[in-house]
mmCIF file of C-alpha atoms in Angstrom:
data_model
loop_
_atom_site.group_PDB
_atom_site.id
_atom_site.type_symbol
_atom_site.label_atom_id
_atom_site.label_comp_id
_atom_site.label_asym_id
_atom_site.label_seq_id
_atom_site.Cartn_x
_atom_site.Cartn_y
_atom_site.Cartn_z
ATOM 1 C CA MET A 274 -19.052 11.227 8.524
ATOM 2 C CA SER A 275 -16.851 8.495 8.671
ATOM 3 C CA LYS A 276 -13.192 9.013 9.442
ATOM 4 C CA PRO A 277 -10.100 6.850 8.991
ATOM 5 C CA THR A 278 -9.284 8.031 12.707
ATOM 6 C CA ASN A 279 -11.941 5.449 13.322
ATOM 7 C CA ALA A 280 -10.083 2.489 11.816
ATOM 8 C CA GLY A 281 -7.411 3.455 15.230
ATOM 9 C CA THR A 282 -3.794 3.961 14.223
ATOM 10 C CA PHE A 283 -0.538 2.271 13.945
ATOM 11 C CA ALA A 284 3.246 3.246 13.920
ATOM 12 C CA LEU A 285 5.441 3.428 10.503
ATOM 13 C CA GLY A 286 8.671 3.518 12.317
ATOM 14 C CA ARG A 287 8.452 6.895 14.253
ATOM 15 C CA ARG A 288 5.531 8.294 12.616
ATOM 16 C CA THR A 289 2.114 7.127 13.377
ATOM 17 C CA VAL A 290 -0.685 7.072 10.921
ATOM 18 C CA ASN A 291 -4.427 6.088 10.433
ATOM 19 C CA ARG A 292 -4.691 2.392 9.985
ATOM 20 C CA MET A 293 -7.592 3.325 6.827
ATOM 21 C CA GLY A 294 -5.078 5.055 4.372
ATOM 22 C CA TYR A 295 -5.274 5.553 0.641
ATOM 23 C CA GLY A 296 -3.297 4.562 -2.205
ATOM 24 C CA ALA A 297 -2.632 6.410 -5.428
ATOM 25 C CA MET A 298 -2.287 3.885 -8.011
ATOM 26 C CA GLN A 299 -5.324 3.923 -9.417
ATOM 27 C CA LEU A 300 -5.099 7.872 -10.380
ATOM 28 C CA ALA A 301 -2.922 6.862 -13.474
ATOM 29 C CA GLY A 302 -4.270 6.092 -16.611
ATOM 30 C CA PRO A 303 -5.082 3.048 -17.896
ATOM 31 C CA GLY A 304 -2.744 0.284 -17.380
ATOM 32 C CA VAL A 305 -1.193 2.336 -14.709
ATOM 33 C CA PHE A 306 0.318 4.101 -17.520
ATOM 34 C CA GLY A 307 -0.239 7.884 -18.880
ATOM 35 C CA PRO A 308 -1.832 10.679 -17.287
ATOM 36 C CA PRO A 309 -6.098 10.404 -16.366
ATOM 37 C CA LYS A 310 -8.396 11.200 -18.236
ATOM 38 C CA ASP A 311 -9.660 13.973 -15.620
ATOM 39 C CA PRO A 312 -6.377 15.194 -13.982
ATOM 40 C CA ALA A 313 -8.583 17.493 -12.422
ATOM 41 C CA ALA A 314 -10.596 14.963 -10.752
ATOM 42 C CA ALA A 315 -7.560 12.944 -9.250
ATOM 43 C CA VAL A 316 -6.457 15.886 -7.275
ATOM 44 C CA ALA A 317 -9.985 16.469 -5.930
ATOM 45 C CA VAL A 318 -9.649 12.767 -4.941
ATOM 46 C CA LEU A 319 -6.524 12.920 -3.287
ATOM 47 C CA ARG A 320 -7.525 16.341 -1.515
ATOM 48 C CA GLU A 321 -10.819 15.124 -0.330
ATOM 49 C CA ALA A 322 -8.928 12.059 1.341
ATOM 50 C CA VAL A 323 -6.465 14.130 3.112
ATOM 51 C CA GLU A 324 -9.531 16.768 4.617
ATOM 52 C CA ARG A 325 -11.174 13.796 5.002
ATOM 53 C CA GLY A 326 -8.153 12.330 7.692
ATOM 54 C CA VAL A 327 -5.908 10.239 5.626
ATOM 55 C CA ASN A 328 -2.658 10.457 6.616
ATOM 56 C CA HIS A 329 -1.051 7.721 5.113
ATOM 57 C CA ILE A 330 -0.768 7.730 0.903
ATOM 58 C CA ASP A 331 0.959 4.855 -0.895
ATOM 59 C CA THR A 332 2.641 5.755 -4.199
ATOM 60 C CA SER A 333 5.453 5.114 -6.669
ATOM 61 C CA ASP A 334 7.055 7.369 -9.227
ATOM 62 C CA PHE A 335 6.626 4.000 -11.712
ATOM 63 C CA TYR A 336 3.278 4.691 -11.633
ATOM 64 C CA GLY A 337 2.439 6.767 -14.845
ATOM 65 C CA PRO A 338 5.618 6.777 -14.662
ATOM 66 C CA HIS A 339 5.677 10.106 -12.726
ATOM 67 C CA VAL A 340 2.150 10.878 -12.943
ATOM 68 C CA THR A 341 1.015 9.889 -9.399
ATOM 69 C CA ASN A 342 3.504 11.789 -7.689
ATOM 70 C CA ARG A 343 2.822 14.427 -9.920
ATOM 71 C CA LEU A 344 -0.346 14.910 -8.860
ATOM 72 C CA ILE A 345 0.458 14.383 -4.779
ATOM 73 C CA ARG A 346 2.266 17.112 -5.716
ATOM 74 C CA GLU A 347 -0.066 19.531 -7.334
ATOM 75 C CA ALA A 348 -2.743 18.759 -4.496
ATOM 76 C CA LEU A 349 -1.339 18.189 -1.420
ATOM 77 C CA HIS A 350 1.916 20.358 -1.457
ATOM 78 C CA PRO A 351 3.387 22.109 0.967
ATOM 79 C CA TYR A 352 2.586 18.620 2.518
ATOM 80 C CA HIS A 353 0.982 18.831 6.324
ATOM 81 C CA ASP A 354 3.320 17.382 9.150
ATOM 82 C CA GLU A 355 0.612 14.556 9.495
ATOM 83 C CA LEU A 356 0.838 13.143 5.955
ATOM 84 C CA THR A 357 3.199 10.076 5.429
ATOM 85 C CA LEU A 358 4.195 9.588 1.922
ATOM 86 C CA VAL A 359 5.557 6.084 1.544
ATOM 87 C CA THR A 360 6.986 4.749 -1.983
ATOM 88 C CA LYS A 361 8.446 1.930 -3.546
ATOM 89 C CA VAL A 362 11.305 1.379 -6.115
ATOM 90 C CA GLY A 363 12.551 -1.536 -7.809
ATOM 91 C CA ALA A 364 10.614 -0.969 -11.299
ATOM 92 C CA VAL A 365 10.822 1.292 -14.510
ATOM 93 C CA ARG A 366 7.936 1.412 -16.988
ATOM 94 C CA GLY A 367 8.935 0.470 -20.738
ATOM 95 C CA ALA A 368 7.288 2.321 -23.904
ATOM 96 C CA ASP A 369 4.921 -0.406 -24.116
ATOM 97 C CA ALA A 370 3.781 0.276 -20.595
ATOM 98 C CA SER A 371 5.923 -3.305 -19.402
ATOM 99 C CA TRP A 372 6.889 -3.374 -15.830
ATOM 100 C CA LYS A 373 10.842 -3.824 -16.111
ATOM 101 C CA PRO A 374 13.102 -4.530 -12.897
ATOM 102 C CA ALA A 375 15.306 -2.094 -12.021
ATOM 103 C CA GLN A 376 17.499 -3.536 -9.365
ATOM 104 C CA SER A 377 21.252 -2.242 -9.585
ATOM 105 C CA PRO A 378 22.341 0.071 -7.108
ATOM 106 C CA ALA A 379 22.131 2.515 -9.714
ATOM 107 C CA GLU A 380 18.807 2.512 -10.888
ATOM 108 C CA LEU A 381 17.823 2.184 -6.999
ATOM 109 C CA THR A 382 19.060 5.764 -6.628
ATOM 110 C CA SER A 383 18.165 6.946 -10.004
ATOM 111 C CA ALA A 384 14.399 5.989 -8.232
ATOM 112 C CA VAL A 385 14.623 7.737 -4.761
ATOM 113 C CA HIS A 386 15.849 11.238 -6.719
ATOM 114 C CA ASP A 387 13.202 10.717 -9.016
ATOM 115 C CA ASN A 388 10.541 10.550 -6.116
ATOM 116 C CA LEU A 389 12.470 13.378 -4.294
ATOM 117 C CA ARG A 390 11.910 15.700 -7.386
ATOM 118 C CA ASN A 391 8.464 14.554 -8.080
ATOM 119 C CA LEU A 392 6.956 15.022 -4.823
ATOM 120 C CA GLY A 393 8.830 17.939 -4.126
ATOM 121 C CA VAL A 394 10.528 16.979 -0.612
ATOM 122 C CA ASP A 395 14.245 16.767 1.131
ATOM 123 C CA ALA A 396 13.852 13.654 2.316
ATOM 124 C CA LEU A 397 11.047 10.397 1.781
ATOM 125 C CA ASP A 398 8.921 9.532 4.434
ATOM 126 C CA VAL A 399 9.384 5.649 3.498
ATOM 127 C CA VAL A 400 10.478 3.927 1.022
ATOM 128 C CA ASN A 401 9.748 0.268 -0.129
ATOM 129 C CA LEU A 402 11.853 -2.156 -1.844
ATOM 130 C CA ARG A 403 9.620 -3.543 -4.178
ATOM 131 C CA VAL A 404 11.254 -7.177 -5.140
ATOM 132 C CA MET A 405 10.466 -8.371 -8.542
ATOM 133 C CA GLY A 406 9.720 -11.955 -8.374
ATOM 134 C CA SER A 407 6.678 -13.053 -10.385
ATOM 135 C CA VAL A 408 3.344 -10.628 -10.938
ATOM 136 C CA HIS A 409 2.238 -10.623 -7.778
ATOM 137 C CA ALA A 410 4.134 -13.079 -5.214
ATOM 138 C CA PRO A 411 7.632 -13.271 -3.991
ATOM 139 C CA SER A 412 10.380 -15.590 -4.724
ATOM 140 C CA GLU A 413 13.449 -16.592 -2.792
ATOM 141 C CA GLY A 414 16.675 -15.377 -3.995
ATOM 142 C CA THR A 415 19.199 -12.025 -1.724
ATOM 143 C CA ILE A 416 17.911 -8.626 -1.729
ATOM 144 C CA ALA A 417 20.924 -7.773 -0.067
ATOM 145 C CA PRO A 418 22.632 -5.866 -2.686
ATOM 146 C CA GLN A 419 19.520 -4.053 -3.450
ATOM 147 C CA PHE A 420 18.724 -2.896 0.501
ATOM 148 C CA THR A 421 22.355 -1.902 1.094
ATOM 149 C CA ALA A 422 21.696 0.409 -1.590
ATOM 150 C CA LEU A 423 18.719 2.067 0.137
ATOM 151 C CA ALA A 424 20.052 1.816 3.383
ATOM 152 C CA GLU A 425 23.299 4.029 2.340
ATOM 153 C CA LEU A 426 20.901 5.983 0.782
ATOM 154 C CA GLN A 427 18.849 6.427 4.413
ATOM 155 C CA GLN A 428 22.566 6.786 6.187
ATOM 156 C CA ARG A 429 22.824 10.017 3.624
ATOM 157 C CA GLY A 430 19.434 11.287 5.195
ATOM 158 C CA LEU A 431 17.571 11.094 1.746
ATOM 159 C CA ILE A 432 15.131 8.442 3.361
ATOM 160 C CA ARG A 433 13.780 8.231 6.625
ATOM 161 C CA HIS A 434 12.492 4.622 6.879
ATOM 162 C CA LEU A 435 12.783 1.566 5.027
ATOM 163 C CA GLY A 436 10.416 -0.986 3.820
ATOM 164 C CA LEU A 437 9.876 -4.036 1.652
ATOM 165 C CA SER A 438 6.996 -5.338 -0.628
ATOM 166 C CA ASN A 439 6.701 -8.623 -2.693
ATOM 167 C CA VAL A 440 9.338 -10.512 -0.095
ATOM 168 C CA THR A 441 8.867 -13.864 1.665
ATOM 169 C CA VAL A 442 9.703 -14.224 5.557
ATOM 170 C CA MET A 443 13.614 -15.167 4.659
ATOM 171 C CA GLN A 444 13.909 -11.700 2.808
ATOM 172 C CA VAL A 445 12.617 -9.924 5.505
ATOM 173 C CA ALA A 446 15.064 -11.297 8.068
ATOM 174 C CA GLU A 447 17.943 -10.780 5.551
ATOM 175 C CA ALA A 448 16.800 -7.084 5.300
ATOM 176 C CA GLN A 449 16.537 -6.681 8.719
ATOM 177 C CA ARG A 450 20.373 -7.929 9.331
ATOM 178 C CA ILE A 451 21.052 -4.330 7.328
ATOM 179 C CA ALA A 452 18.723 -1.627 8.473
ATOM 180 C CA GLU A 453 15.160 -1.473 10.337
ATOM 181 C CA VAL A 454 12.385 -2.807 8.181
ATOM 182 C CA VAL A 455 9.038 -0.659 9.349
ATOM 183 C CA CYS A 456 6.298 -2.066 6.831
ATOM 184 C CA VAL A 457 6.251 -5.185 4.431
ATOM 185 C CA GLN A 458 3.634 -4.784 1.336
ATOM 186 C CA ASN A 459 2.396 -7.897 0.118
ATOM 187 C CA HIS A 460 -0.376 -9.445 -1.926
ATOM 188 C CA TYR A 461 -2.681 -10.886 1.169
ATOM 189 C CA ASN A 462 -6.817 -10.392 1.445
ATOM 190 C CA LEU A 463 -9.475 -12.562 2.454
ATOM 191 C CA VAL A 464 -9.160 -15.364 -0.007
ATOM 192 C CA HIS A 465 -4.944 -14.870 -0.647
ATOM 193 C CA ARG A 466 -3.670 -16.407 2.772
ATOM 194 C CA ALA A 467 -0.342 -17.219 1.911
ATOM 195 C CA ASP A 468 1.087 -14.296 4.474
ATOM 196 C CA ASP A 469 -0.637 -15.333 7.674
ATOM 197 C CA ALA A 470 2.220 -16.371 9.467
ATOM 198 C CA LEU A 471 4.101 -13.354 8.245
ATOM 199 C CA ILE A 472 1.517 -11.307 9.388
ATOM 200 C CA ASP A 473 1.606 -12.645 12.874
ATOM 201 C CA LEU A 474 5.730 -12.405 13.000
ATOM 202 C CA LEU A 475 5.410 -8.842 11.894
ATOM 203 C CA ALA A 476 2.857 -8.279 14.354
ATOM 204 C CA ALA A 477 4.787 -9.219 17.447
ATOM 205 C CA GLN A 478 7.952 -6.922 16.463
ATOM 206 C CA GLY A 479 5.794 -3.823 15.960
ATOM 207 C CA ILE A 480 6.377 -4.075 11.621
ATOM 208 C CA ALA A 481 3.262 -3.078 9.854
ATOM 209 C CA TYR A 482 1.829 -5.090 7.031
ATOM 210 C CA VAL A 483 0.321 -3.408 3.762
ATOM 211 C CA PRO A 484 -1.961 -6.164 2.078
ATOM 212 C CA PHE A 485 -2.780 -4.904 -1.633
ATOM 213 C CA PHE A 486 -5.466 -6.256 -4.076
ATOM 214 C CA PRO A 487 -8.082 -6.577 -0.993
ATOM 215 C CA LEU A 488 -9.964 -8.479 -3.862
ATOM 216 C CA GLY A 489 -7.859 -9.726 -6.006
ATOM 217 C CA GLY A 490 -7.800 -13.593 -6.892
ATOM 218 C CA PHE A 491 -11.163 -14.138 -5.992
ATOM 219 C CA THR A 492 -12.956 -17.118 -7.483
ATOM 220 C CA PRO A 493 -16.769 -16.031 -8.764
ATOM 221 C CA LEU A 494 -17.926 -18.687 -5.806
ATOM 222 C CA GLN A 495 -16.049 -16.865 -3.620
ATOM 223 C CA SER A 496 -17.402 -13.435 -5.207
ATOM 224 C CA ASP A 497 -20.767 -14.240 -4.465
ATOM 225 C CA ARG A 498 -20.363 -15.832 -0.874
ATOM 226 C CA LEU A 499 -19.160 -11.671 -0.142
ATOM 227 C CA ALA A 500 -21.787 -10.349 -1.732
ATOM 228 C CA ASP A 501 -24.039 -12.009 -0.197
ATOM 229 C CA VAL A 502 -22.489 -11.180 3.226
ATOM 230 C CA ALA A 503 -21.610 -7.718 2.513
ATOM 231 C CA GLY A 504 -25.674 -7.283 1.348
ATOM 232 C CA ARG A 505 -26.829 -8.834 4.971
ATOM 233 C CA LEU A 506 -24.788 -6.192 6.327
ATOM 234 C CA GLY A 507 -25.841 -3.236 4.176
ATOM 235 C CA ALA A 508 -22.143 -2.611 2.897
ATOM 236 C CA THR A 509 -20.432 -3.278 -0.188
ATOM 237 C CA PRO A 510 -17.859 -6.155 -1.103
ATOM 238 C CA MET A 511 -14.966 -3.782 -0.921
ATOM 239 C CA GLN A 512 -15.910 -2.177 2.449
ATOM 240 C CA VAL A 513 -16.731 -5.889 4.038
ATOM 241 C CA ALA A 514 -13.396 -7.115 2.765
ATOM 242 C CA LEU A 515 -11.354 -3.759 4.243
ATOM 243 C CA ALA A 516 -12.893 -4.525 7.332
ATOM 244 C CA TRP A 517 -12.117 -8.200 7.492
ATOM 245 C CA LEU A 518 -8.277 -6.838 6.940
ATOM 246 C CA HIS A 519 -8.544 -4.386 9.670
ATOM 247 C CA ALA A 520 -9.688 -7.240 12.079
ATOM 248 C CA ARG A 521 -7.258 -9.478 10.977
ATOM 249 C CA ALA A 522 -4.455 -8.001 12.477
ATOM 250 C CA PRO A 523 -3.921 -4.365 14.550
ATOM 251 C CA ASN A 524 -0.621 -4.181 12.517
ATOM 252 C CA ILE A 525 -2.824 -4.136 9.209
ATOM 253 C CA LEU A 526 -2.586 -0.461 7.143
ATOM 254 C CA LEU A 527 -5.188 -0.590 4.469
ATOM 255 C CA ILE A 528 -4.209 1.419 1.350
ATOM 256 C CA PRO A 529 -7.396 0.846 -1.078
ATOM 257 C CA GLY A 530 -7.076 2.768 -4.152
ATOM 258 C CA THR A 531 -9.752 4.513 -6.625
ATOM 259 C CA SER A 532 -10.070 7.631 -8.999
ATOM 260 C CA SER A 533 -13.779 8.150 -8.010
ATOM 261 C CA LEU A 534 -14.786 10.138 -5.308
ATOM 262 C CA THR A 535 -17.887 8.014 -4.714
ATOM 263 C CA HIS A 536 -15.896 4.956 -4.424
ATOM 264 C CA LEU A 537 -13.285 7.007 -1.884
ATOM 265 C CA ARG A 538 -16.003 7.771 0.479
ATOM 266 C CA GLU A 539 -17.178 4.027 0.451
ATOM 267 C CA ASN A 540 -13.882 2.998 1.264
ATOM 268 C CA LEU A 541 -13.436 5.242 3.972
ATOM 269 C CA ALA A 542 -16.910 4.494 5.611
ATOM 270 C CA ALA A 543 -15.260 0.847 6.333
ATOM 271 C CA ALA A 544 -12.954 1.877 8.795
ATOM 272 C CA ALA A 545 -16.599 2.189 10.862
ATOM 273 C CA LEU A 546 -18.019 -1.065 10.175
ATOM 274 C CA ARG A 547 -17.245 -3.864 12.665
ATOM 275 C CA LEU A 548 -17.711 -7.549 11.945
ATOM 276 C CA GLU A 549 -19.102 -9.570 15.199
ATOM 277 C CA PRO A 550 -17.378 -13.063 15.441
ATOM 278 C CA ALA A 551 -19.861 -14.928 13.748
ATOM 279 C CA VAL A 552 -19.320 -12.950 10.455
ATOM 280 C CA MET A 553 -15.771 -12.915 10.982
ATOM 281 C CA ALA A 554 -16.058 -16.775 10.813
ATOM 282 C CA GLU A 555 -18.558 -17.006 8.179
ATOM 283 C CA LEU A 556 -16.083 -14.930 5.919
ATOM 284 C CA ASP A 557 -13.179 -16.910 7.379
ATOM 285 C CA ALA A 558 -15.027 -20.106 5.557
ATOM 286 C CA VAL A 559 -15.043 -17.623 2.166
ATOM 287 C CA GLY A 560 -11.356 -18.136 1.754
ATOM 288 C CA LEU A 561 -11.623 -22.283 1.899
ATOM 289 C CA GLN A 562 -14.480 -22.641 -0.920
ATOM 290 C CA ALA A 563 -13.213 -23.651 -3.675
ATOM 291 C CA ALA A 564 -13.978 -22.201 -7.608
#
């Protein structure tokens, strides 16, 4: 049986996690809004993930809202000592399922308390400030007021570690002047390579990089080429995309999400998939192919 431990480990601040984790976003309803169609199935996915060795779960109280955190609490509380829950703040959901910035110190403080309450913990392992640039891309601008507000909550003991999401290199540096940053979570995959330099910079500092949307932004031609490589390896395109990310840099932590036990097992199996140099070169070339 493939286990997340096959992917090795990396540090999240003072915690150590398996590099193959799990993202809880897809456990909410359609559009990450409302409850899942089958809550029992969602609980089963969470429990099996942890039983198979996942000890890094990514979530947020604005998934649902409140849905995924309450499912995590139902499925896994009381949490074992090795489990690290990483949440994010910086947005709220409208009644129409819209995503709205919530970046003031008061809104961030309220979000931290929502996460504490719905996860059922006294302190949050890691809180990422989700900067609201464009939909899935960062834009320049100061984040000092927001990150300072979270650093103050950390000093009060409500947060153990701080991270960032949807940020630029300059925003990472700005945040580091305020408090330690243990992880950065941005859009990055085989064909979306804007963060190549940032990943290497963070790796040199021992800071984790957590890519989201491992298959997001592929053109039809790029998807076809990935599927061709996957077919020759006897794997799924998602497994190959995850294996490429795993091989890209030692500080990359994977958080593939799914509400399906079958897909969960397939994603975890990617931890054991090793790509030969020739395959890595072929996959690198996929990202350069035009539509």
